Coordinates of N, CA, C and O and ligand atoms in Angstrom, one line a residue:
X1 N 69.6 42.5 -18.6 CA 70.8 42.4 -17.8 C 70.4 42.1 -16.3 O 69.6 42.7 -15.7
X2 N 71.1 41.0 -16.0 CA 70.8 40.6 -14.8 C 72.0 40.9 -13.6 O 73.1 40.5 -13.8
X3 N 71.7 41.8 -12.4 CA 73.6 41.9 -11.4 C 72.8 41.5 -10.6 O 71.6 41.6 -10.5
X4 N 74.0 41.1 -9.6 CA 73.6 40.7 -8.3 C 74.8 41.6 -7.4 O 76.0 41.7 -7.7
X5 N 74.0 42.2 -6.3 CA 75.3 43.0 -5.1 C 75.2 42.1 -4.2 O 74.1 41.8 -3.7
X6 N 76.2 41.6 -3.9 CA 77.0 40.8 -2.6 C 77.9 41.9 -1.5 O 79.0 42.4 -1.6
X7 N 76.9 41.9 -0.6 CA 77.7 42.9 0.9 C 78.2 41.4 1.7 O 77.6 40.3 1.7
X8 N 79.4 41.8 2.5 CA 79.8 41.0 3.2 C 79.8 41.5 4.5 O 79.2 42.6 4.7
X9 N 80.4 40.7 5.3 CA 80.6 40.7 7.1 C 80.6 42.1 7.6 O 81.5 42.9 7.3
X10 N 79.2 42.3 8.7 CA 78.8 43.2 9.5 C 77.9 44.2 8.3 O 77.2 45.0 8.8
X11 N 77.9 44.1 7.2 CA 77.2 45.2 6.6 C 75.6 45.1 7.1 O 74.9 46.0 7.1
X12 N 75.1 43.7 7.6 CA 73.9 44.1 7.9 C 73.8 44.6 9.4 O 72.9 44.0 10.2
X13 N 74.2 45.2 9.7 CA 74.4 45.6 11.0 C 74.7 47.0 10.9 O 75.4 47.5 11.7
X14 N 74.1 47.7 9.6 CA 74.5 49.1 9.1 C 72.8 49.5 10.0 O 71.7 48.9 10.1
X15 N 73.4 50.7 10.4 CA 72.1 51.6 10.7 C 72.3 51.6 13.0 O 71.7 52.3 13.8
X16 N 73.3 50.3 13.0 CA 73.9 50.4 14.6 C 75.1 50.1 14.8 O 75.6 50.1 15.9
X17 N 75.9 49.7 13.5 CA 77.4 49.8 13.3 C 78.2 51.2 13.5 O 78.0 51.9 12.5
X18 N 79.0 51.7 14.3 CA 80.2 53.1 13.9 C 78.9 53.8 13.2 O 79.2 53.9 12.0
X19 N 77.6 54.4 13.4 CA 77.4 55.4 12.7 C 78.3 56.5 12.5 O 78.7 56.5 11.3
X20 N 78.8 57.1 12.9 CA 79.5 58.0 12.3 C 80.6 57.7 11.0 O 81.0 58.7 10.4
X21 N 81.1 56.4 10.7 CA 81.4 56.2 9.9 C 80.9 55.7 8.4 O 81.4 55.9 7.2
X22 N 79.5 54.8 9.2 CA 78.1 54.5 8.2 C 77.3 54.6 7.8 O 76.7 54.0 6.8
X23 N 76.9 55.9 8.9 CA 76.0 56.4 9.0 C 74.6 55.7 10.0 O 74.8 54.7 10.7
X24 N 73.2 56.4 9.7 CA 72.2 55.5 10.4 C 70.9 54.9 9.4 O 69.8 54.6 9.8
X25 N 71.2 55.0 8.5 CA 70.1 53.9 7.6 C 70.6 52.3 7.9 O 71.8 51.9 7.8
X26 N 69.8 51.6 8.3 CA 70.1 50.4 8.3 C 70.2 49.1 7.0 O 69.6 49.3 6.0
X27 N 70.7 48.4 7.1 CA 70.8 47.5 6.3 C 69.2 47.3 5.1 O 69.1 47.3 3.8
X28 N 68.0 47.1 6.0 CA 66.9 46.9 4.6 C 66.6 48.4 4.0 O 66.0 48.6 3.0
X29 N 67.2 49.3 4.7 CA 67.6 50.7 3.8 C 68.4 50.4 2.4 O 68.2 50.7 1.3
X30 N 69.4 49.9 3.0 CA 70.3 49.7 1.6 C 69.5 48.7 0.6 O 69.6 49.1 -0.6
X31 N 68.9 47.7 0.8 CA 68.2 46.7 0.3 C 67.5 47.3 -0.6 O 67.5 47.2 -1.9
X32 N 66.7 48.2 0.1 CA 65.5 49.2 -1.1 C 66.0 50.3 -1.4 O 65.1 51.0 -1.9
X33 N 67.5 50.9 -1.3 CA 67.8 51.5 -2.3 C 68.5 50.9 -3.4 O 68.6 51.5 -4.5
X34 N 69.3 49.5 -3.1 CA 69.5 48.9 -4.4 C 68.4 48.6 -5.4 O 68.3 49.0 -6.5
X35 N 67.3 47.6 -4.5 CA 66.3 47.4 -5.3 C 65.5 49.3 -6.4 O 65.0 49.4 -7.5
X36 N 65.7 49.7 -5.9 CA 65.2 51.1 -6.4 C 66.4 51.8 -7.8 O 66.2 52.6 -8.6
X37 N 67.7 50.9 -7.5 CA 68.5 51.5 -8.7 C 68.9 50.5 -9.6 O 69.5 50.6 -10.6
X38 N 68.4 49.2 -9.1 CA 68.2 48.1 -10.1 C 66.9 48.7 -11.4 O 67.0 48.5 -12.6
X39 N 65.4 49.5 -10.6 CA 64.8 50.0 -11.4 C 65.0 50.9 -12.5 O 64.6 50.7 -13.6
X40 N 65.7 51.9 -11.8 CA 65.9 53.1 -12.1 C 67.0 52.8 -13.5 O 67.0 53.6 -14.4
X41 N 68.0 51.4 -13.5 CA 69.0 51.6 -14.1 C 68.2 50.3 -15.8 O 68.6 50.0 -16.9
X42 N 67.3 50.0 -15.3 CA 66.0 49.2 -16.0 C 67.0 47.4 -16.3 O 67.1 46.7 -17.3
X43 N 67.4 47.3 -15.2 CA 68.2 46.0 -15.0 C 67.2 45.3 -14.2 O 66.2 45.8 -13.7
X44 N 67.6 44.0 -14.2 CA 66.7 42.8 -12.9 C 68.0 42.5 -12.1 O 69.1 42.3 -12.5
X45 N 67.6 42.3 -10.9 CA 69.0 41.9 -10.1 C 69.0 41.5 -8.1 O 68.2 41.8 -7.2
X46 N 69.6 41.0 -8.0 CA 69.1 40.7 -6.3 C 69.9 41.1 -5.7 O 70.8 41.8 -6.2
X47 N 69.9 40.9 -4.0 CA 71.0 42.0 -3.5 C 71.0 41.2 -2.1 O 70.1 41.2 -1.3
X48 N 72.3 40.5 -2.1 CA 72.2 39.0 -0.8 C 73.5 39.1 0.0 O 74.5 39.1 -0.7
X49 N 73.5 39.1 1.2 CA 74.4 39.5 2.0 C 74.8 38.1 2.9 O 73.9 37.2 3.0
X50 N 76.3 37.9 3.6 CA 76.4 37.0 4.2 C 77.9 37.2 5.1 O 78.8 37.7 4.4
X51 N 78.1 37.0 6.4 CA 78.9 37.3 6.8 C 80.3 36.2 7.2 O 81.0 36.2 8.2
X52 N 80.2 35.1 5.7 CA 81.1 33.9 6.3 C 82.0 33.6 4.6 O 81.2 33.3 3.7
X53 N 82.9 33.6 4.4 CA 83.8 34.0 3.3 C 83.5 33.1 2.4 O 83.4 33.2 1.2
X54 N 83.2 31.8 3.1 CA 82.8 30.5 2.2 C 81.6 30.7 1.3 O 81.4 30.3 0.2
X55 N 80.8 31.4 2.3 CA 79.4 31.1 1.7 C 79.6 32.8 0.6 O 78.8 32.9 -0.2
X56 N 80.2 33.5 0.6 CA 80.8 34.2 -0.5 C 81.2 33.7 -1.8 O 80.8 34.1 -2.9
X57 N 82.4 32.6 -1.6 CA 82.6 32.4 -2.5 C 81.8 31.2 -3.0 O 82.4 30.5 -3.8
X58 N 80.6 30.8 -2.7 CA 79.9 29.8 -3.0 C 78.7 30.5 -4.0 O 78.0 29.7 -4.7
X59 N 78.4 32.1 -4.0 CA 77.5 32.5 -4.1 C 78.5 33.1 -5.7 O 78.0 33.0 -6.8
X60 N 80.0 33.8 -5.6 CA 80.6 34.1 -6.6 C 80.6 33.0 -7.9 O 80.5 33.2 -9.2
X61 N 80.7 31.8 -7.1 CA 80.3 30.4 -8.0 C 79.5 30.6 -8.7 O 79.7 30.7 -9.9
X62 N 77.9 30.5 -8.0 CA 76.4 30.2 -8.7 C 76.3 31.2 -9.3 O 75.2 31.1 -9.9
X63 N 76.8 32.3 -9.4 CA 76.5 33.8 -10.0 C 77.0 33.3 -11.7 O 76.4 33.8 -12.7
X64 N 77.8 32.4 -11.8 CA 78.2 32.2 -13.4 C 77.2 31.8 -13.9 O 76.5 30.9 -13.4
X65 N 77.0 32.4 -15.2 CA 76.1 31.9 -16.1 C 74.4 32.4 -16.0 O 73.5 32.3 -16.8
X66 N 74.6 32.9 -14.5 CA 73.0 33.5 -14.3 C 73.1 35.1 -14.2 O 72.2 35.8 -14.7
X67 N 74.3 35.8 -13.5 CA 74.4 37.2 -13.7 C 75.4 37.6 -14.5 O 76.5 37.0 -14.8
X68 N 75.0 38.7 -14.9 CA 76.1 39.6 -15.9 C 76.8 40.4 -15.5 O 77.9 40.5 -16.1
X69 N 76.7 41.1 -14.6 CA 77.7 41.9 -13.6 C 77.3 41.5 -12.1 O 76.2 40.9 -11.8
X70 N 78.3 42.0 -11.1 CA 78.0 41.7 -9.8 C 78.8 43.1 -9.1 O 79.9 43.6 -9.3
X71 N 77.9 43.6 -8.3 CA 78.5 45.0 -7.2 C 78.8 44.5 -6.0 O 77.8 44.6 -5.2
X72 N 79.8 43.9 -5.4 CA 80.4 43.5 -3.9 C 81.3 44.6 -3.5 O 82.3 45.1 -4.0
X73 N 80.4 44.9 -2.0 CA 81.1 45.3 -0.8 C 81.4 44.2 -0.1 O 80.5 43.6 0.5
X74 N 83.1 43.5 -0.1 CA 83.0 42.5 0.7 C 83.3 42.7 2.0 O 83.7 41.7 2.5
X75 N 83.1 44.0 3.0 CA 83.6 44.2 3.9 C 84.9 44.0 4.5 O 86.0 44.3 3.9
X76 N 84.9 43.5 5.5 CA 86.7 43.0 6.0 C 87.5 42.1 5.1 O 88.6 41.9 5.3
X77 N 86.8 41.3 3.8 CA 87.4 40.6 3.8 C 88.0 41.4 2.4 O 89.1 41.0 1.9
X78 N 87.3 42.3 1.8 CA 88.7 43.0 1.3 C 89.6 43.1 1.5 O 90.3 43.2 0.5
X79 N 89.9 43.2 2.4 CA 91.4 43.6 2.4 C 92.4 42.0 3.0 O 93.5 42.1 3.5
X80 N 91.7 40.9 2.8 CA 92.2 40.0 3.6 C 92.0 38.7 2.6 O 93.1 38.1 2.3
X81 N 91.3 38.4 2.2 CA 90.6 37.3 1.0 C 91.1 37.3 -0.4 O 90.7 38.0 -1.3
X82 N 92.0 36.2 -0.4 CA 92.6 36.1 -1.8 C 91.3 34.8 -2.4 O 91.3 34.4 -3.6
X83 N 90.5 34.4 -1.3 CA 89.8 32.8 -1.9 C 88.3 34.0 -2.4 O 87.5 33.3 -2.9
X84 N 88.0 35.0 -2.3 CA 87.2 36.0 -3.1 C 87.6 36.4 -4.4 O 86.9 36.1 -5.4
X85 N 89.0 37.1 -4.6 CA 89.4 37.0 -5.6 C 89.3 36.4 -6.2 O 88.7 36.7 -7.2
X86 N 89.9 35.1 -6.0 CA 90.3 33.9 -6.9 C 88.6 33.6 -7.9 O 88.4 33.3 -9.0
X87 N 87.8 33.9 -6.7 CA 86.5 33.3 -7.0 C 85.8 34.3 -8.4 O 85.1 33.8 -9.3
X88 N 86.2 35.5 -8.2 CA 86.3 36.9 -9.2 C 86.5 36.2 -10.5 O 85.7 35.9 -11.5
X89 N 87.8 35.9 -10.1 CA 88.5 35.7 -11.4 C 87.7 34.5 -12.1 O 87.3 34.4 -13.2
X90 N 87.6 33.7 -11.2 CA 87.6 32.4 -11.9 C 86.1 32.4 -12.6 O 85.9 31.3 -13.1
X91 N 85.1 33.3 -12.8 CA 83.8 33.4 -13.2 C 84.1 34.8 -13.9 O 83.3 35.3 -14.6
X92 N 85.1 35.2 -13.8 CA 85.1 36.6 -14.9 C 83.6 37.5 -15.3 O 83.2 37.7 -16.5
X93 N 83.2 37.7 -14.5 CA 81.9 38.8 -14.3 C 82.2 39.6 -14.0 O 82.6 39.8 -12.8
X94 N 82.0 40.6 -15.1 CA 82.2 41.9 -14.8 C 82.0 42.7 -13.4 O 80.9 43.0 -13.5
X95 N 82.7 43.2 -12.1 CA 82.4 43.2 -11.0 C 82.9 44.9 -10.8 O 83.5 45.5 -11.6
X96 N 82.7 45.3 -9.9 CA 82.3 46.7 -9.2 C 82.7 46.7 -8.2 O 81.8 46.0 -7.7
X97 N 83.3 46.9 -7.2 CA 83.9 46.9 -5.9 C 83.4 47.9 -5.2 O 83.9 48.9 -5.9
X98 N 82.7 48.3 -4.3 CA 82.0 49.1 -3.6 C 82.3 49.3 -2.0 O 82.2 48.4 -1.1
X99 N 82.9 50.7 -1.9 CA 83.2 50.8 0.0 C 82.2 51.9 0.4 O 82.0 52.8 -0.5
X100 N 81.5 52.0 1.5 CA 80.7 52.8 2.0 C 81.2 53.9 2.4 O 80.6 55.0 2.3
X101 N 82.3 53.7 2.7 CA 83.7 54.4 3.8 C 84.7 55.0 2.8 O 84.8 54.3 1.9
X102 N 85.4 56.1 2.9 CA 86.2 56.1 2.0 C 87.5 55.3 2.6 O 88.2 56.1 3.2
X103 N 87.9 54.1 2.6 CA 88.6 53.6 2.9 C 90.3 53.8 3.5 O 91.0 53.3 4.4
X104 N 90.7 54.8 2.3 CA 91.9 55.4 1.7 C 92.3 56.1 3.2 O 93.5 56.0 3.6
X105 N 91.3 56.8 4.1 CA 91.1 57.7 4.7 C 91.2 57.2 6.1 O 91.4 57.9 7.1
X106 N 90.9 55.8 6.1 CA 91.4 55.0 7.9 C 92.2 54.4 8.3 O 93.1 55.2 8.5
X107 N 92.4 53.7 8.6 CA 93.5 52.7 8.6 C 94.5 52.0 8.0 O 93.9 51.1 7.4
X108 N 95.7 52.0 7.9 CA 96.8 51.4 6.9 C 96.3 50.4 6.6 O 96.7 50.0 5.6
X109 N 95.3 49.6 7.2 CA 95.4 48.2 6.7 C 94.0 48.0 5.7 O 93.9 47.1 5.0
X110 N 93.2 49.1 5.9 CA 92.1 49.0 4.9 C 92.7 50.0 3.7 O 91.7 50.6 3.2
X111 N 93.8 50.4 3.2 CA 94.2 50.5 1.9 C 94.5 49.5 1.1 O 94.8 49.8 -0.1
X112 N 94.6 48.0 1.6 CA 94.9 47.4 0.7 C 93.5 46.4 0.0 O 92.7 45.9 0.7
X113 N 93.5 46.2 -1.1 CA 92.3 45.5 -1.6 C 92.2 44.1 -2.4 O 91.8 44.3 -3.6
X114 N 92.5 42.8 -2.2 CA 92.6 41.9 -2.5 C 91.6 42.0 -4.2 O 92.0 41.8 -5.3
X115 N 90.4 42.5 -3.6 CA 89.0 42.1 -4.5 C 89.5 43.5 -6.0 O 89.1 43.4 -7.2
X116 N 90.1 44.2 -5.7 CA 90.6 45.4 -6.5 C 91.0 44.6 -8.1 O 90.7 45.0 -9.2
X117 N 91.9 43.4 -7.4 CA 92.7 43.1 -8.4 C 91.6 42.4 -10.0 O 92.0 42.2 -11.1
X118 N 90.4 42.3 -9.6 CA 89.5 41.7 -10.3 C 88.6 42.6 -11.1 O 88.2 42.5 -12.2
X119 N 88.4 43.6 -10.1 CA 87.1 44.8 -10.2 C 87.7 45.8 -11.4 O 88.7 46.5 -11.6
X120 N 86.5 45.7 -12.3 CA 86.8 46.8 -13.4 C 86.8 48.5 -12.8 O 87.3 49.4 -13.5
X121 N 86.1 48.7 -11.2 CA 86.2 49.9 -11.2 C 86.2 49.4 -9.4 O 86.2 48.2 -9.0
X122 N 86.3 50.6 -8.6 CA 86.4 50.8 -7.1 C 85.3 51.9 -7.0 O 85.2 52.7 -7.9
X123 N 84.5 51.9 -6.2 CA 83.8 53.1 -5.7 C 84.3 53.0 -4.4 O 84.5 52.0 -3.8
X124 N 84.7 54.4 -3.7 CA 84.7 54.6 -2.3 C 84.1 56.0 -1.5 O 84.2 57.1 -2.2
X125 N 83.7 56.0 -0.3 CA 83.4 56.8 0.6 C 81.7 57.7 -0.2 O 81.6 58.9 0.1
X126 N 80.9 57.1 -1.0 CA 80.0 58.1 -1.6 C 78.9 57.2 -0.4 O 78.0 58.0 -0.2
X127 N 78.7 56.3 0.2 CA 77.7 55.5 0.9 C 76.6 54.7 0.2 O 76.7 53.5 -0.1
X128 N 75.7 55.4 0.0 CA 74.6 54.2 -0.4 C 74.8 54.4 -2.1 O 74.7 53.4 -2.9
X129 N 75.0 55.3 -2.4 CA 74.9 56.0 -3.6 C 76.1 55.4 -4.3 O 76.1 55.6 -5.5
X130 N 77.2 54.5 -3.7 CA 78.3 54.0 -4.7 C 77.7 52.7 -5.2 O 78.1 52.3 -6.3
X131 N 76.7 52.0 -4.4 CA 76.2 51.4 -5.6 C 75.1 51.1 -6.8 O 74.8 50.1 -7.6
X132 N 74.7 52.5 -6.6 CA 73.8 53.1 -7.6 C 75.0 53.0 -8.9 O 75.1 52.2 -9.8
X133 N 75.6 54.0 -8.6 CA 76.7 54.5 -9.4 C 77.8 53.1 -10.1 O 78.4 53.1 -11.2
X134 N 77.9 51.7 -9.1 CA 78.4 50.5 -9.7 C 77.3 50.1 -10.4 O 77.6 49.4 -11.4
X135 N 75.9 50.3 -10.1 CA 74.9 49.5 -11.5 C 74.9 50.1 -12.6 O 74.9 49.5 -13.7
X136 N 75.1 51.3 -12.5 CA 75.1 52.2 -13.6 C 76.2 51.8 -15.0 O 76.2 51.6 -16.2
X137 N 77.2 52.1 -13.8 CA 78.6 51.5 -14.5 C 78.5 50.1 -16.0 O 78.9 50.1 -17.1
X138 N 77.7 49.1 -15.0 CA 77.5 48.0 -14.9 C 76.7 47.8 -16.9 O 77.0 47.3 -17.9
X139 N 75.5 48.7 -16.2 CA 74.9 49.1 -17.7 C 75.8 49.0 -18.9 O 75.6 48.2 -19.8
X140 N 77.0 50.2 -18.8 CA 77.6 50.9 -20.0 C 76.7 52.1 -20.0 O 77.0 52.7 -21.1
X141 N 75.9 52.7 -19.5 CA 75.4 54.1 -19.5 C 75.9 55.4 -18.9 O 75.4 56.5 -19.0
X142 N 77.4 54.8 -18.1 CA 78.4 55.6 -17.3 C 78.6 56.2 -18.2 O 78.5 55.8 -19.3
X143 N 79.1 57.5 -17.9 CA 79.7 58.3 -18.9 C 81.0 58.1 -18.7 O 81.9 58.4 -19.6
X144 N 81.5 57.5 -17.3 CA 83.5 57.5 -17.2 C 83.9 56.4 -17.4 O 84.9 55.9 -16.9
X145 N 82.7 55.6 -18.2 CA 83.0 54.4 -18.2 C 84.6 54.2 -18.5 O 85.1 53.1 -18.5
Ligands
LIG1 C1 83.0 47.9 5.2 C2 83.6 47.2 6.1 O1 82.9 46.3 6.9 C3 85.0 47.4 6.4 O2 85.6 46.2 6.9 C4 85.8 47.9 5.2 C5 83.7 48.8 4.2 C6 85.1 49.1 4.7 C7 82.9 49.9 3.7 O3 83.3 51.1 3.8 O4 81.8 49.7 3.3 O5 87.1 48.2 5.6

Protein backbone atom coordinates (compact mmCIF):
# COMPACT_ATOMS: atom_id res chain seq x y z
CA UNK A 1 0.00 0.00 0.00
CA UNK A 2 1.21 3.07 -1.12
CA UNK A 3 -0.46 6.96 0.69
CA UNK A 4 0.71 9.96 0.23
CA UNK A 5 -0.20 13.10 3.02
CA UNK A 6 -0.59 16.38 1.31
CA UNK A 7 -0.45 19.53 4.12
CA UNK A 8 -1.40 22.65 2.59
CA UNK A 9 -0.76 26.61 3.13
CA UNK A 10 1.35 27.71 6.24
CA UNK A 11 1.62 24.08 7.67
CA UNK A 12 5.27 24.37 6.99
CA UNK A 13 5.61 27.11 9.15
CA UNK A 14 4.40 24.75 12.14
CA UNK A 15 6.88 24.98 15.05
CA UNK A 16 6.66 29.41 14.66
CA UNK A 17 3.06 29.49 13.60
CA UNK A 18 0.14 30.40 16.74
CA UNK A 19 2.11 27.87 18.89
CA UNK A 20 -0.35 27.81 21.23
CA UNK A 21 -2.72 26.58 18.84
CA UNK A 22 0.04 24.18 16.96
CA UNK A 23 2.10 23.88 19.11
CA UNK A 24 6.20 23.96 18.82
CA UNK A 25 7.42 21.01 16.78
CA UNK A 26 8.14 22.21 13.50
CA UNK A 27 7.23 21.15 10.18
CA UNK A 28 10.38 18.38 9.44
CA UNK A 29 9.00 17.18 12.91
CA UNK A 30 5.88 16.27 11.36
CA UNK A 31 7.79 14.92 8.26
CA UNK A 32 9.54 12.21 10.55
CA UNK A 33 6.69 11.55 12.42
CA UNK A 34 4.78 10.66 9.29
CA UNK A 35 7.62 8.98 7.85
CA UNK A 36 7.84 6.89 11.24
CA UNK A 37 3.90 5.89 10.98
CA UNK A 38 4.23 5.09 7.33
CA UNK A 39 6.71 2.41 9.19
CA UNK A 40 5.02 1.55 11.90
CA UNK A 41 1.66 1.11 9.87
CA UNK A 42 4.21 -1.32 7.27
CA UNK A 43 2.90 1.02 4.27
CA UNK A 44 5.38 3.01 1.73
CA UNK A 45 4.24 6.50 1.30
CA UNK A 46 5.53 10.31 0.93
CA UNK A 47 4.57 13.27 2.67
CA UNK A 48 4.63 16.70 0.26
CA UNK A 49 3.49 19.98 1.30
CA UNK A 50 2.64 23.14 -0.85
CA UNK A 51 1.10 26.40 -0.15
CA UNK A 52 -0.64 27.32 -3.65
CA UNK A 53 -4.14 25.43 -4.39
CA UNK A 54 -3.12 24.73 -7.94
CA UNK A 55 -0.25 22.94 -7.27
CA UNK A 56 -2.59 20.87 -4.83
CA UNK A 57 -4.78 19.95 -7.13
CA UNK A 58 -2.01 19.09 -9.63
CA UNK A 59 -0.51 16.71 -7.13
CA UNK A 60 -4.39 15.22 -6.25
CA UNK A 61 -4.19 14.46 -10.13
CA UNK A 62 -0.71 12.51 -10.26
CA UNK A 63 -1.69 10.77 -7.07
CA UNK A 64 -4.20 8.45 -9.42
CA UNK A 65 -3.08 5.33 -10.22
CA UNK A 66 0.20 5.64 -8.08
CA UNK A 67 -1.39 5.98 -4.37
CA UNK A 68 -3.96 4.04 -2.69
CA UNK A 69 -5.03 6.30 -0.06
CA UNK A 70 -4.07 9.94 0.59
CA UNK A 71 -4.06 11.96 4.38
CA UNK A 72 -4.57 15.92 3.52
CA UNK A 73 -4.45 18.64 5.90
CA UNK A 74 -5.43 21.19 3.31
CA UNK A 75 -5.16 24.03 5.71
CA UNK A 76 -7.16 27.26 4.80
CA UNK A 77 -8.28 25.95 1.96
CA UNK A 78 -10.57 23.67 3.62
CA UNK A 79 -12.80 25.53 4.28
CA UNK A 80 -12.68 27.51 1.04
CA UNK A 81 -11.76 25.10 -2.13
CA UNK A 82 -14.31 23.42 -3.97
CA UNK A 83 -11.30 23.01 -7.08
CA UNK A 84 -9.71 20.32 -4.01
CA UNK A 85 -12.69 18.61 -3.74
CA UNK A 86 -13.57 18.35 -7.05
CA UNK A 87 -9.95 16.99 -7.47
CA UNK A 88 -10.95 14.29 -4.39
CA UNK A 89 -13.65 13.29 -6.19
CA UNK A 90 -12.47 13.03 -9.48
CA UNK A 91 -9.46 10.41 -8.52
CA UNK A 92 -11.69 8.73 -5.91
CA UNK A 93 -8.82 7.72 -3.44
CA UNK A 94 -9.66 6.80 -0.51
CA UNK A 95 -8.77 10.10 1.51
CA UNK A 96 -8.55 11.07 5.29
CA UNK A 97 -8.92 14.67 6.18
CA UNK A 98 -6.69 15.72 8.96
CA UNK A 99 -6.84 19.15 11.28
CA UNK A 100 -4.13 19.74 13.79
CA UNK A 101 -6.56 22.15 15.64
CA UNK A 102 -9.72 20.98 16.66
CA UNK A 103 -11.38 23.19 14.29
CA UNK A 104 -15.07 22.84 15.64
CA UNK A 105 -13.67 24.88 18.54
CA UNK A 106 -12.53 28.46 16.61
CA UNK A 107 -13.98 30.28 14.40
CA UNK A 108 -17.46 30.09 12.60
CA UNK A 109 -15.79 29.95 9.51
CA UNK A 110 -13.41 27.04 10.02
CA UNK A 111 -16.52 24.75 10.75
CA UNK A 112 -17.19 24.45 7.45
CA UNK A 113 -15.22 21.81 5.19
CA UNK A 114 -15.35 21.73 1.48
CA UNK A 115 -12.66 18.55 1.51
CA UNK A 116 -15.24 16.68 4.14
CA UNK A 117 -17.50 16.09 1.41
CA UNK A 118 -14.96 13.49 -0.18
CA UNK A 119 -13.07 12.21 3.01
CA UNK A 120 -14.15 8.80 4.28
CA UNK A 121 -13.28 10.07 7.84
CA UNK A 122 -12.25 13.68 9.57
CA UNK A 123 -9.61 13.68 12.23
CA UNK A 124 -9.53 16.83 14.46
CA UNK A 125 -7.64 18.66 17.26
CA UNK A 126 -5.34 15.23 18.21
CA UNK A 127 -2.08 17.16 16.41
CA UNK A 128 0.55 15.10 15.05
CA UNK A 129 -0.97 11.97 16.12
CA UNK A 130 -4.26 12.54 13.64
CA UNK A 131 -2.27 11.42 11.07
CA UNK A 132 -0.84 8.47 12.42
CA UNK A 133 -4.40 7.50 13.21
CA UNK A 134 -5.49 8.58 9.22
CA UNK A 135 -2.67 5.88 8.00
CA UNK A 136 -3.91 3.51 10.17
CA UNK A 137 -7.46 4.04 9.12
CA UNK A 138 -6.05 3.94 5.63
CA UNK A 139 -4.66 0.27 6.33
CA UNK A 140 -8.19 -1.24 7.43
CA UNK A 141 -6.38 -2.16 10.73
CA UNK A 142 -8.67 0.63 12.47
CA UNK A 143 -10.80 -0.85 14.68
CA UNK A 144 -13.68 2.16 14.01
CA UNK A 145 -13.11 1.69 10.88
C1 LIG B 1 -4.61 24.30 9.61
C2 LIG B 1 -4.78 25.55 9.08
O1 LIG B 1 -3.79 26.15 8.43
C3 LIG B 1 -6.05 26.28 9.24
O2 LIG B 1 -6.30 27.17 8.18
C4 LIG B 1 -7.22 25.36 9.46
C5 LIG B 1 -5.73 23.53 10.20
C6 LIG B 1 -6.92 24.37 10.57
C7 LIG B 1 -5.26 22.60 11.29
O3 LIG B 1 -5.81 22.60 12.39
O4 LIG B 1 -4.35 21.80 11.04
O5 LIG B 1 -8.37 26.11 9.77
Amino acid sequence: MNILVINGPNLNMLGIREPDIYGRKTYRDLEDFVRTAFAEAGVSGDIWQSNHEGAIVDKIQEAYGVYDGIVINPGAYTHTSVAILDALKAVAIPTVEVHLSDVDAREEFRRISYVSLAAKKTIKGKGFEGYREGIRYLTGKDADR
